[in-house]
mmCIF file of C-alpha atoms in Angstrom:
data_model
loop_
_atom_site.group_PDB
_atom_site.id
_atom_site.type_symbol
_atom_site.label_atom_id
_atom_site.label_comp_id
_atom_site.label_asym_id
_atom_site.label_seq_id
_atom_site.Cartn_x
_atom_site.Cartn_y
_atom_site.Cartn_z
ATOM 1 C CA MET A 1 37.023 -31.347 -2.931
ATOM 2 C CA ARG A 2 37.422 -27.796 -4.157
ATOM 3 C CA SER A 3 36.664 -28.121 -7.867
ATOM 4 C CA LYS A 4 34.942 -30.593 -10.128
ATOM 5 C CA GLU A 5 34.729 -31.365 -13.778
ATOM 6 C CA PHE A 6 31.547 -32.724 -15.223
ATOM 7 C CA ILE A 7 31.936 -34.155 -18.696
ATOM 8 C CA ALA A 8 29.094 -34.628 -21.163
ATOM 9 C CA GLN A 9 30.300 -37.546 -23.221
ATOM 10 C CA ASN A 10 30.426 -37.065 -26.991
ATOM 11 C CA THR A 11 30.054 -33.366 -26.385
ATOM 12 C CA THR A 12 32.319 -30.399 -27.024
ATOM 13 C CA PRO A 13 33.171 -28.261 -25.133
ATOM 14 C CA LYS A 14 33.578 -29.972 -21.790
ATOM 15 C CA THR A 15 31.171 -28.809 -19.125
ATOM 16 C CA LEU A 16 33.191 -27.144 -16.422
ATOM 17 C CA PHE A 17 31.886 -26.021 -13.066
ATOM 18 C CA ALA A 18 34.245 -23.657 -11.282
ATOM 19 C CA GLU A 19 33.918 -23.162 -7.569
ATOM 20 C CA ASN A 20 33.053 -19.833 -6.014
ATOM 21 C CA GLU A 21 32.622 -19.956 -2.247
ATOM 22 C CA LYS A 22 30.908 -16.576 -1.996
ATOM 23 C CA GLN A 23 28.320 -17.107 -4.703
ATOM 24 C CA TRP A 24 27.241 -20.725 -4.583
ATOM 25 C CA ARG A 25 24.373 -22.033 -6.641
ATOM 26 C CA ARG A 26 22.603 -25.303 -6.734
ATOM 27 C CA PHE A 27 22.316 -27.271 -9.886
ATOM 28 C CA LEU A 28 20.583 -29.963 -11.851
ATOM 29 C CA VAL A 29 22.771 -32.786 -12.952
ATOM 30 C CA THR A 30 22.584 -36.522 -13.412
ATOM 31 C CA ALA A 31 25.458 -38.772 -12.531
ATOM 32 C CA GLN A 32 25.815 -42.360 -13.628
ATOM 33 C CA PHE A 33 28.012 -43.985 -11.014
ATOM 34 C CA HIS A 34 30.084 -46.716 -12.590
ATOM 35 C CA ARG A 35 33.362 -48.515 -12.032
ATOM 36 C CA THR A 36 36.484 -46.587 -12.917
ATOM 37 C CA LYS A 37 40.149 -47.149 -12.198
ATOM 38 C CA SER A 38 40.766 -43.569 -11.158
ATOM 39 C CA LEU A 39 37.933 -43.138 -8.661
ATOM 40 C CA SER A 40 35.627 -45.529 -6.862
ATOM 41 C CA PRO A 41 31.849 -45.347 -7.386
ATOM 42 C CA LEU A 42 31.488 -44.692 -3.680
ATOM 43 C CA HIS A 43 33.646 -41.585 -3.937
ATOM 44 C CA LEU A 44 31.650 -40.476 -6.957
ATOM 45 C CA LEU A 45 28.541 -40.712 -4.837
ATOM 46 C CA LEU A 46 29.856 -39.363 -1.567
ATOM 47 C CA CYS A 47 32.691 -36.994 -2.410
ATOM 48 C CA SER A 48 30.817 -35.227 -5.188
ATOM 49 C CA GLN A 49 28.204 -34.274 -2.583
ATOM 50 C CA LEU A 50 25.391 -34.451 -5.098
ATOM 51 C CA LEU A 51 23.239 -35.638 -2.229
ATOM 52 C CA SER A 52 24.334 -32.919 0.171
ATOM 53 C CA LEU A 53 21.948 -30.394 1.726
ATOM 54 C CA ASP A 54 24.414 -27.730 0.661
ATOM 55 C CA PRO A 55 26.143 -28.772 -2.596
ATOM 56 C CA PRO A 56 29.534 -27.318 -3.432
ATOM 57 C CA PHE A 57 29.747 -23.820 -4.810
ATOM 58 C CA PHE A 58 29.414 -23.565 -8.596
ATOM 59 C CA SER A 59 29.414 -20.302 -10.467
ATOM 60 C CA THR A 60 30.144 -20.849 -14.157
ATOM 61 C CA VAL A 61 29.024 -23.494 -16.598
ATOM 62 C CA SER A 62 29.192 -24.129 -20.323
ATOM 63 C CA VAL A 63 26.253 -26.291 -21.314
ATOM 64 C CA PRO A 64 26.083 -28.187 -24.624
ATOM 65 C CA SER A 65 22.999 -28.009 -26.766
ATOM 66 C CA ARG A 66 20.229 -30.512 -26.210
ATOM 67 C CA ALA A 67 20.797 -32.092 -29.585
ATOM 68 C CA SER A 68 24.467 -32.754 -29.003
ATOM 69 C CA CYS A 69 24.294 -33.993 -25.435
ATOM 70 C CA GLY A 70 24.912 -37.673 -24.817
ATOM 71 C CA ARG A 71 24.887 -39.605 -21.568
ATOM 72 C CA ILE A 72 26.167 -37.463 -18.746
ATOM 73 C CA SER A 73 28.667 -38.865 -16.300
ATOM 74 C CA CYS A 74 30.497 -37.407 -13.374
ATOM 75 C CA ARG A 75 34.114 -37.606 -12.315
ATOM 76 C CA ILE A 76 36.459 -35.517 -10.250
ATOM 77 C CA SER A 77 39.189 -33.709 -12.101
ATOM 78 C CA SER A 78 42.682 -35.031 -11.466
ATOM 79 C CA THR A 79 43.740 -31.433 -10.920
ATOM 80 C CA SER A 80 41.127 -30.817 -8.229
ATOM 81 C CA ALA A 81 42.460 -29.340 -5.029
ATOM 82 C CA PRO A 82 41.713 -31.219 -1.793
ATOM 83 C CA PRO A 83 39.111 -29.963 0.675
ATOM 84 C CA PRO A 84 40.209 -27.535 3.343
ATOM 85 C CA PRO A 85 42.768 -29.321 5.527
ATOM 86 C CA SER A 86 41.406 -31.114 8.587
ATOM 87 C CA SER A 87 42.956 -30.304 11.954
ATOM 88 C CA VAL A 88 46.116 -28.865 10.414
ATOM 89 C CA ASN A 89 48.782 -28.412 13.089
ATOM 90 C CA GLY A 90 46.126 -29.281 15.655
ATOM 91 C CA PRO A 91 46.673 -31.236 18.856
ATOM 92 C CA ALA A 92 47.143 -34.979 18.589
ATOM 93 C CA LYS A 93 43.988 -37.051 19.073
ATOM 94 C CA ALA A 94 45.347 -40.537 19.683
ATOM 95 C CA GLY A 95 42.856 -43.166 18.593
ATOM 96 C CA MET A 96 40.268 -40.512 17.767
ATOM 97 C CA LYS A 97 39.292 -38.880 14.498
ATOM 98 C CA ASP A 98 37.408 -35.808 13.306
ATOM 99 C CA PHE A 99 34.615 -36.183 10.750
ATOM 100 C CA LEU A 100 34.742 -33.045 8.619
ATOM 101 C CA HIS A 101 34.731 -34.139 4.960
ATOM 102 C CA ILE A 102 33.746 -37.394 3.282
ATOM 103 C CA SER A 103 36.903 -37.146 1.192
ATOM 104 C CA ASP A 104 39.055 -37.424 4.339
ATOM 105 C CA PHE A 105 38.316 -41.169 4.286
ATOM 106 C CA ASP A 106 38.927 -43.957 1.801
ATOM 107 C CA LYS A 107 36.235 -46.232 0.408
ATOM 108 C CA ALA A 108 36.966 -49.054 2.856
ATOM 109 C CA THR A 109 36.530 -46.753 5.857
ATOM 110 C CA ILE A 110 33.310 -45.253 4.527
ATOM 111 C CA MET A 111 31.878 -48.712 3.912
ATOM 112 C CA LYS A 112 32.971 -49.815 7.377
ATOM 113 C CA ILE A 113 31.088 -46.892 8.916
ATOM 114 C CA LEU A 114 27.987 -47.624 6.834
ATOM 115 C CA ASP A 115 28.099 -51.315 7.801
ATOM 116 C CA ARG A 116 28.401 -50.306 11.460
ATOM 117 C CA ALA A 117 25.442 -47.952 11.035
ATOM 118 C CA ALA A 118 23.301 -50.827 9.764
ATOM 119 C CA GLU A 119 24.395 -53.058 12.648
ATOM 120 C CA VAL A 120 23.719 -50.477 15.369
ATOM 121 C CA LYS A 121 20.408 -49.567 13.736
ATOM 122 C CA ALA A 122 19.320 -53.216 13.948
ATOM 123 C CA VAL A 123 20.196 -53.296 17.665
ATOM 124 C CA ILE A 124 18.223 -50.120 18.382
ATOM 125 C CA LYS A 125 15.224 -51.223 16.320
ATOM 126 C CA SER A 126 15.161 -54.563 18.183
ATOM 127 C CA GLY A 127 14.540 -52.745 21.450
ATOM 128 C CA ASP A 128 17.809 -53.918 22.980
ATOM 129 C CA ARG A 129 19.080 -51.199 25.313
ATOM 130 C CA THR A 130 22.146 -53.009 26.629
ATOM 131 C CA PHE A 131 24.539 -51.680 23.973
ATOM 132 C CA LEU A 132 25.845 -48.533 25.671
ATOM 133 C CA PRO A 133 29.242 -47.611 24.175
ATOM 134 C CA PHE A 134 28.762 -43.925 25.045
ATOM 135 C CA LYS A 135 28.014 -44.577 28.732
ATOM 136 C CA GLY A 136 29.720 -41.958 30.870
ATOM 137 C CA LYS A 137 30.461 -39.741 27.859
ATOM 138 C CA THR A 138 29.148 -36.279 27.022
ATOM 139 C CA MET A 139 28.808 -34.466 23.714
ATOM 140 C CA ALA A 140 28.685 -30.702 23.216
ATOM 141 C CA MET A 141 26.370 -29.736 20.339
ATOM 142 C CA ILE A 142 27.043 -26.270 18.929
ATOM 143 C CA PHE A 143 24.201 -24.836 16.845
ATOM 144 C CA ALA A 144 24.918 -21.565 15.069
ATOM 145 C CA LYS A 145 22.138 -22.726 12.703
ATOM 146 C CA PRO A 146 19.032 -24.221 14.335
ATOM 147 C CA SER A 147 17.778 -27.577 13.039
ATOM 148 C CA MET A 148 15.157 -30.032 14.259
ATOM 149 C CA ARG A 149 16.567 -33.117 12.524
ATOM 150 C CA THR A 150 20.198 -32.470 13.398
ATOM 151 C CA ARG A 151 19.498 -31.789 17.070
ATOM 152 C CA VAL A 152 17.028 -34.627 17.645
ATOM 153 C CA SER A 153 19.000 -37.225 15.660
ATOM 154 C CA PHE A 154 22.293 -36.481 17.421
ATOM 155 C CA GLU A 155 20.811 -36.040 20.896
ATOM 156 C CA THR A 156 18.551 -39.094 20.723
ATOM 157 C CA GLY A 157 21.195 -41.285 19.131
ATOM 158 C CA PHE A 158 23.825 -40.369 21.713
ATOM 159 C CA PHE A 159 21.335 -40.971 24.541
ATOM 160 C CA LEU A 160 20.198 -44.363 23.199
ATOM 161 C CA LEU A 161 23.815 -45.512 23.239
ATOM 162 C CA GLY A 162 24.330 -44.371 26.835
ATOM 163 C CA GLY A 163 25.675 -40.832 26.464
ATOM 164 C CA HIS A 164 24.512 -37.343 27.402
ATOM 165 C CA ALA A 165 24.319 -34.514 24.858
ATOM 166 C CA ILE A 166 24.384 -30.811 25.728
ATOM 167 C CA TYR A 167 22.643 -28.327 23.418
ATOM 168 C CA LEU A 168 24.385 -24.989 22.890
ATOM 169 C CA GLY A 169 22.227 -22.666 20.802
ATOM 170 C CA PRO A 170 23.154 -19.535 18.846
ATOM 171 C CA ASN A 171 22.849 -17.330 21.937
ATOM 172 C CA ASP A 172 24.685 -19.661 24.301
ATOM 173 C CA ILE A 173 28.136 -19.260 22.771
ATOM 174 C CA GLN A 174 28.109 -16.718 19.907
ATOM 175 C CA MET A 175 31.261 -18.422 18.725
ATOM 176 C CA GLY A 176 33.648 -16.036 17.017
ATOM 177 C CA LYS A 177 31.855 -13.019 18.446
ATOM 178 C CA ARG A 178 31.667 -13.266 22.220
ATOM 179 C CA GLU A 179 34.482 -15.784 22.383
ATOM 180 C CA GLU A 180 37.082 -16.909 19.883
ATOM 181 C CA THR A 181 36.508 -20.289 18.249
ATOM 182 C CA ARG A 182 39.887 -21.612 19.372
ATOM 183 C CA ASP A 183 39.033 -20.819 22.997
ATOM 184 C CA VAL A 184 35.610 -22.465 22.705
ATOM 185 C CA ALA A 185 37.290 -25.591 21.309
ATOM 186 C CA ARG A 186 39.787 -25.799 24.160
ATOM 187 C CA VAL A 187 37.210 -25.235 26.896
ATOM 188 C CA LEU A 188 34.634 -27.679 25.539
ATOM 189 C CA SER A 189 37.360 -30.292 25.075
ATOM 190 C CA ARG A 190 37.990 -30.206 28.815
ATOM 191 C CA TYR A 191 34.308 -30.798 29.600
ATOM 192 C CA ASN A 192 33.260 -33.205 26.855
ATOM 193 C CA ASP A 193 34.344 -36.319 24.985
ATOM 194 C CA ILE A 194 33.176 -35.168 21.552
ATOM 195 C CA ILE A 195 31.957 -31.978 19.847
ATOM 196 C CA MET A 196 29.360 -31.651 17.097
ATOM 197 C CA ALA A 197 28.881 -28.292 15.400
ATOM 198 C CA ARG A 198 26.350 -26.973 12.880
ATOM 199 C CA VAL A 199 27.703 -23.639 11.687
ATOM 200 C CA PHE A 200 27.695 -21.193 8.809
ATOM 201 C CA ALA A 201 31.337 -20.626 7.883
ATOM 202 C CA HIS A 202 33.323 -23.765 7.055
ATOM 203 C CA GLN A 203 36.383 -22.171 8.614
ATOM 204 C CA ASP A 204 34.636 -22.397 11.998
ATOM 205 C CA ILE A 205 34.514 -26.199 11.876
ATOM 206 C CA LEU A 206 38.150 -26.299 10.744
ATOM 207 C CA ASP A 207 39.186 -24.056 13.628
ATOM 208 C CA LEU A 208 37.237 -26.156 16.114
ATOM 209 C CA ALA A 209 38.940 -29.307 14.889
ATOM 210 C CA LYS A 210 42.352 -27.659 14.866
ATOM 211 C CA HIS A 211 42.204 -26.589 18.493
ATOM 212 C CA ALA A 212 40.014 -29.262 20.093
ATOM 213 C CA THR A 213 41.606 -32.260 21.779
ATOM 214 C CA VAL A 214 38.464 -34.382 21.272
ATOM 215 C CA PRO A 215 36.829 -35.465 17.988
ATOM 216 C CA VAL A 216 34.836 -32.835 16.099
ATOM 217 C CA ILE A 217 31.854 -33.824 13.941
ATOM 218 C CA ASN A 218 30.689 -31.581 11.113
ATOM 219 C CA GLY A 219 26.902 -31.279 11.532
ATOM 220 C CA LEU A 220 26.706 -28.880 8.553
ATOM 221 C CA THR A 221 28.527 -25.855 7.189
ATOM 222 C CA ASP A 222 27.941 -23.612 4.200
ATOM 223 C CA TYR A 223 30.477 -25.797 2.399
ATOM 224 C CA ASN A 224 29.257 -29.325 3.058
ATOM 225 C CA HIS A 225 26.984 -31.676 5.022
ATOM 226 C CA PRO A 226 28.803 -35.024 5.348
ATOM 227 C CA CYS A 227 26.422 -36.536 7.909
ATOM 228 C CA GLN A 228 23.504 -36.059 5.520
ATOM 229 C CA ILE A 229 25.455 -37.743 2.751
ATOM 230 C CA MET A 230 26.183 -40.750 4.943
ATOM 231 C CA ALA A 231 22.504 -41.030 5.859
ATOM 232 C CA ASP A 232 21.589 -40.814 2.175
ATOM 233 C CA ALA A 233 24.091 -43.524 1.278
ATOM 234 C CA LEU A 234 22.714 -45.798 4.004
ATOM 235 C CA THR A 235 19.187 -45.204 2.721
ATOM 236 C CA ILE A 236 20.158 -45.984 -0.880
ATOM 237 C CA ILE A 237 21.833 -49.232 0.203
ATOM 238 C CA GLU A 238 18.708 -50.246 2.126
ATOM 239 C CA HIS A 239 16.237 -49.503 -0.654
ATOM 240 C CA VAL A 240 18.115 -49.774 -3.948
ATOM 241 C CA GLY A 241 20.294 -52.555 -2.614
ATOM 242 C CA ARG A 242 23.648 -51.136 -3.706
ATOM 243 C CA LEU A 243 25.764 -48.049 -4.269
ATOM 244 C CA GLU A 244 27.708 -49.527 -7.177
ATOM 245 C CA GLY A 245 25.993 -48.655 -10.467
ATOM 246 C CA THR A 246 23.347 -46.490 -8.822
ATOM 247 C CA LYS A 247 22.032 -43.614 -10.923
ATOM 248 C CA VAL A 248 21.053 -40.554 -8.907
ATOM 249 C CA VAL A 249 19.431 -37.485 -10.465
ATOM 250 C CA TYR A 250 19.520 -34.304 -8.402
ATOM 251 C CA VAL A 251 16.900 -31.702 -9.338
ATOM 252 C CA GLY A 252 17.654 -28.421 -7.615
ATOM 253 C CA ASP A 253 18.022 -24.693 -8.051
ATOM 254 C CA GLY A 254 20.826 -22.793 -9.724
ATOM 255 C CA ASN A 255 21.608 -19.653 -11.697
ATOM 256 C CA ASN A 256 20.039 -18.727 -15.025
ATOM 257 C CA ILE A 257 22.415 -21.043 -16.887
ATOM 258 C CA VAL A 258 20.588 -23.981 -15.341
ATOM 259 C CA HIS A 259 17.614 -23.228 -17.577
ATOM 260 C CA SER A 260 19.663 -24.858 -20.307
ATOM 261 C CA TRP A 261 19.861 -27.964 -18.155
ATOM 262 C CA LEU A 262 16.087 -27.856 -17.738
ATOM 263 C CA LEU A 263 15.740 -28.972 -21.345
ATOM 264 C CA LEU A 264 17.513 -32.146 -20.334
ATOM 265 C CA ALA A 265 15.488 -32.842 -17.179
ATOM 266 C CA ALA A 266 13.053 -35.280 -18.760
ATOM 267 C CA GLU A 267 15.906 -37.169 -20.415
ATOM 268 C CA ALA A 268 18.020 -37.136 -17.287
ATOM 269 C CA VAL A 269 15.504 -38.831 -15.010
ATOM 270 C CA ARG A 270 14.802 -41.740 -17.336
ATOM 271 C CA GLY A 271 16.001 -44.924 -15.704
ATOM 272 C CA ALA A 272 17.068 -43.180 -12.507
ATOM 273 C CA ASP A 273 17.271 -45.229 -9.321
ATOM 274 C CA VAL A 274 16.821 -42.108 -7.196
ATOM 275 C CA VAL A 275 15.396 -38.644 -7.909
ATOM 276 C CA TYR A 276 16.622 -36.198 -5.257
ATOM 277 C CA SER A 277 15.459 -32.659 -4.522
ATOM 278 C CA ASP A 278 15.922 -29.901 -1.959
ATOM 279 C CA VAL A 279 14.367 -26.550 -1.084
ATOM 280 C CA TRP A 280 14.901 -23.691 -3.495
ATOM 281 C CA ALA A 281 15.619 -21.169 -0.723
ATOM 282 C CA SER A 282 17.765 -22.416 2.149
ATOM 283 C CA MET A 283 18.397 -20.820 5.514
ATOM 284 C CA GLY A 284 19.683 -17.320 4.941
ATOM 285 C CA GLN A 285 17.982 -17.066 1.534
ATOM 286 C CA LYS A 286 14.358 -16.736 2.639
ATOM 287 C CA GLU A 287 14.205 -13.134 1.455
ATOM 288 C CA GLU A 288 14.749 -14.513 -2.039
ATOM 289 C CA ALA A 289 11.985 -17.123 -1.749
ATOM 290 C CA ALA A 290 9.369 -15.350 -3.884
ATOM 291 C CA HIS A 291 11.886 -14.546 -6.614
ATOM 292 C CA ARG A 292 13.253 -18.089 -6.612
ATOM 293 C CA ARG A 293 9.771 -19.572 -6.942
ATOM 294 C CA GLN A 294 9.263 -17.517 -10.059
ATOM 295 C CA VAL A 295 12.670 -18.209 -11.549
ATOM 296 C CA PHE A 296 12.592 -21.952 -10.929
ATOM 297 C CA GLN A 297 9.124 -22.745 -12.145
ATOM 298 C CA GLY A 298 9.415 -25.978 -14.060
ATOM 299 C CA PHE A 299 12.043 -27.501 -11.758
ATOM 300 C CA GLN A 300 9.401 -29.007 -9.501
ATOM 301 C CA VAL A 301 9.552 -32.758 -9.004
ATOM 302 C CA ASP A 302 6.007 -33.867 -9.744
ATOM 303 C CA GLU A 303 4.188 -37.085 -10.558
ATOM 304 C CA ASN A 304 4.886 -36.747 -14.284
ATOM 305 C CA LEU A 305 8.638 -36.433 -13.727
ATOM 306 C CA MET A 306 8.625 -39.469 -11.456
ATOM 307 C CA LYS A 307 6.728 -41.450 -14.101
ATOM 308 C CA LEU A 308 9.515 -40.679 -16.546
ATOM 309 C CA ALA A 309 12.040 -41.992 -14.032
ATOM 310 C CA GLY A 310 10.181 -45.293 -13.960
ATOM 311 C CA PRO A 311 8.191 -47.350 -11.453
ATOM 312 C CA LYS A 312 11.291 -48.455 -9.537
ATOM 313 C CA ALA A 313 12.655 -44.947 -8.954
ATOM 314 C CA TYR A 314 12.738 -43.662 -5.372
ATOM 315 C CA PHE A 315 12.262 -40.056 -4.309
ATOM 316 C CA MET A 316 14.605 -38.555 -1.698
ATOM 317 C CA HIS A 317 14.650 -35.153 0.016
ATOM 318 C CA CYS A 318 16.807 -34.101 2.966
ATOM 319 C CA LEU A 319 13.883 -32.121 4.487
ATOM 320 C CA PRO A 320 12.306 -29.840 5.415
ATOM 321 C CA ALA A 321 10.352 -29.821 2.164
ATOM 322 C CA GLU A 322 8.158 -27.029 0.873
ATOM 323 C CA ARG A 323 5.356 -29.092 -0.557
ATOM 324 C CA GLY A 324 3.908 -27.583 -3.681
ATOM 325 C CA VAL A 325 7.146 -25.740 -4.414
ATOM 326 C CA GLU A 326 10.178 -27.912 -5.256
ATOM 327 C CA VAL A 327 8.113 -31.104 -4.910
ATOM 328 C CA THR A 328 4.414 -31.937 -4.974
ATOM 329 C CA ASP A 329 2.585 -33.343 -1.982
ATOM 330 C CA GLY A 330 1.736 -36.411 -4.029
ATOM 331 C CA VAL A 331 5.393 -37.256 -4.664
ATOM 332 C CA VAL A 332 6.323 -36.868 -0.977
ATOM 333 C CA GLU A 333 3.455 -39.141 0.075
ATOM 334 C CA ALA A 334 3.869 -41.707 -2.712
ATOM 335 C CA PRO A 335 4.836 -45.320 -1.881
ATOM 336 C CA ASN A 336 8.226 -44.878 -3.552
ATOM 337 C CA SER A 337 9.078 -41.828 -1.427
ATOM 338 C CA ILE A 338 11.734 -42.730 1.137
ATOM 339 C CA VAL A 339 12.164 -39.303 2.718
ATOM 340 C CA PHE A 340 11.214 -40.451 6.223
ATOM 341 C CA PRO A 341 13.448 -43.544 6.337
ATOM 342 C CA GLN A 342 16.107 -41.173 4.986
ATOM 343 C CA ALA A 343 15.478 -38.776 7.892
ATOM 344 C CA GLU A 344 15.623 -41.619 10.427
ATOM 345 C CA ASN A 345 18.939 -42.753 9.010
ATOM 346 C CA ARG A 346 20.513 -39.469 10.053
ATOM 347 C CA MET A 347 20.542 -40.852 13.606
ATOM 348 C CA HIS A 348 21.903 -44.265 12.690
ATOM 349 C CA ALA A 349 24.597 -42.953 10.346
ATOM 350 C CA GLN A 350 25.696 -40.372 12.921
ATOM 351 C CA ASN A 351 25.868 -42.996 15.663
ATOM 352 C CA ALA A 352 28.298 -44.963 13.519
ATOM 353 C CA ILE A 353 30.283 -41.807 12.704
ATOM 354 C CA MET A 354 30.637 -41.013 16.417
ATOM 355 C CA LEU A 355 31.648 -44.586 17.250
ATOM 356 C CA HIS A 356 34.334 -44.358 14.566
ATOM 357 C CA ALA A 357 35.485 -40.930 15.722
ATOM 358 C CA LEU A 358 35.838 -42.136 19.311
ATOM 359 C CA GLY A 359 37.575 -45.341 18.275
ATOM 360 C CA LEU A 360 34.835 -47.525 19.779
#
């Protein structure tokens, strides 16, 4: 999804977020997911990527005054362009599928994958080690960006289901520098049954998928993080009990316009099912950390904010968290914090994604 329109009901003008891939900013927004004819609640949750480690790129916003703002809802503009094309003109992958964007799949398929994730999770948690659908298969894991959770969840999950994963770090390939991405895709396809890549430029994952003859899984790009979203959705289903009607409030960083949203933070979290946060300075932004801490004072998710959300509200964070910065230690350690089940679900959601991609 390349552009979005967020509408503050009973408010003029409409709040419009325009995408800018080079200057992305995080944001604070609340979305009430409800039934609509034009778009399913699941797509509102998943395709909007409010729960993504790297939300879409937003650069401009017109924010109504606090006095005039009513309930805020989220929908995708009917004029929105689709996400970058998946595997355009690429080789045929009979019976196999790439997993690059949530919006490449319909609601039924997403729910099927999430149901499979829950089923396979139950098998693994039971201690049963006879379910080995990946036996005899290998996975190449390309890491232009290092990550503990992504590596361990993919590698462990693939191993538990009978497969063997191969780690390729930033210095092993230097994709696009030492060797062209299209050549890497073709070579790895001849050695492996599936490729997972965690990269910077979104074009890299598109090029891998275009030229690979095996499924390609998007482990994260600067544009999106679909595996994280699937893990988040699985976690919400487990703890809230549903996706339909779930209210999620994302409290994150943004440009100076977001200070206008800050006035609405206390109102936004009231009645939330989930309060979600992320680090203020992501990988590649650490030089801005001190400045961001100063600019975003007041955006911290603390005990008082969670009290406003209500006793049934859960706290989620994709980790790693900087305790004492975007969230207090007390909130992370509170009984209603589900950050560690959320982290575990990366493995289970990804197992189901890989089973779907391989047609198993």
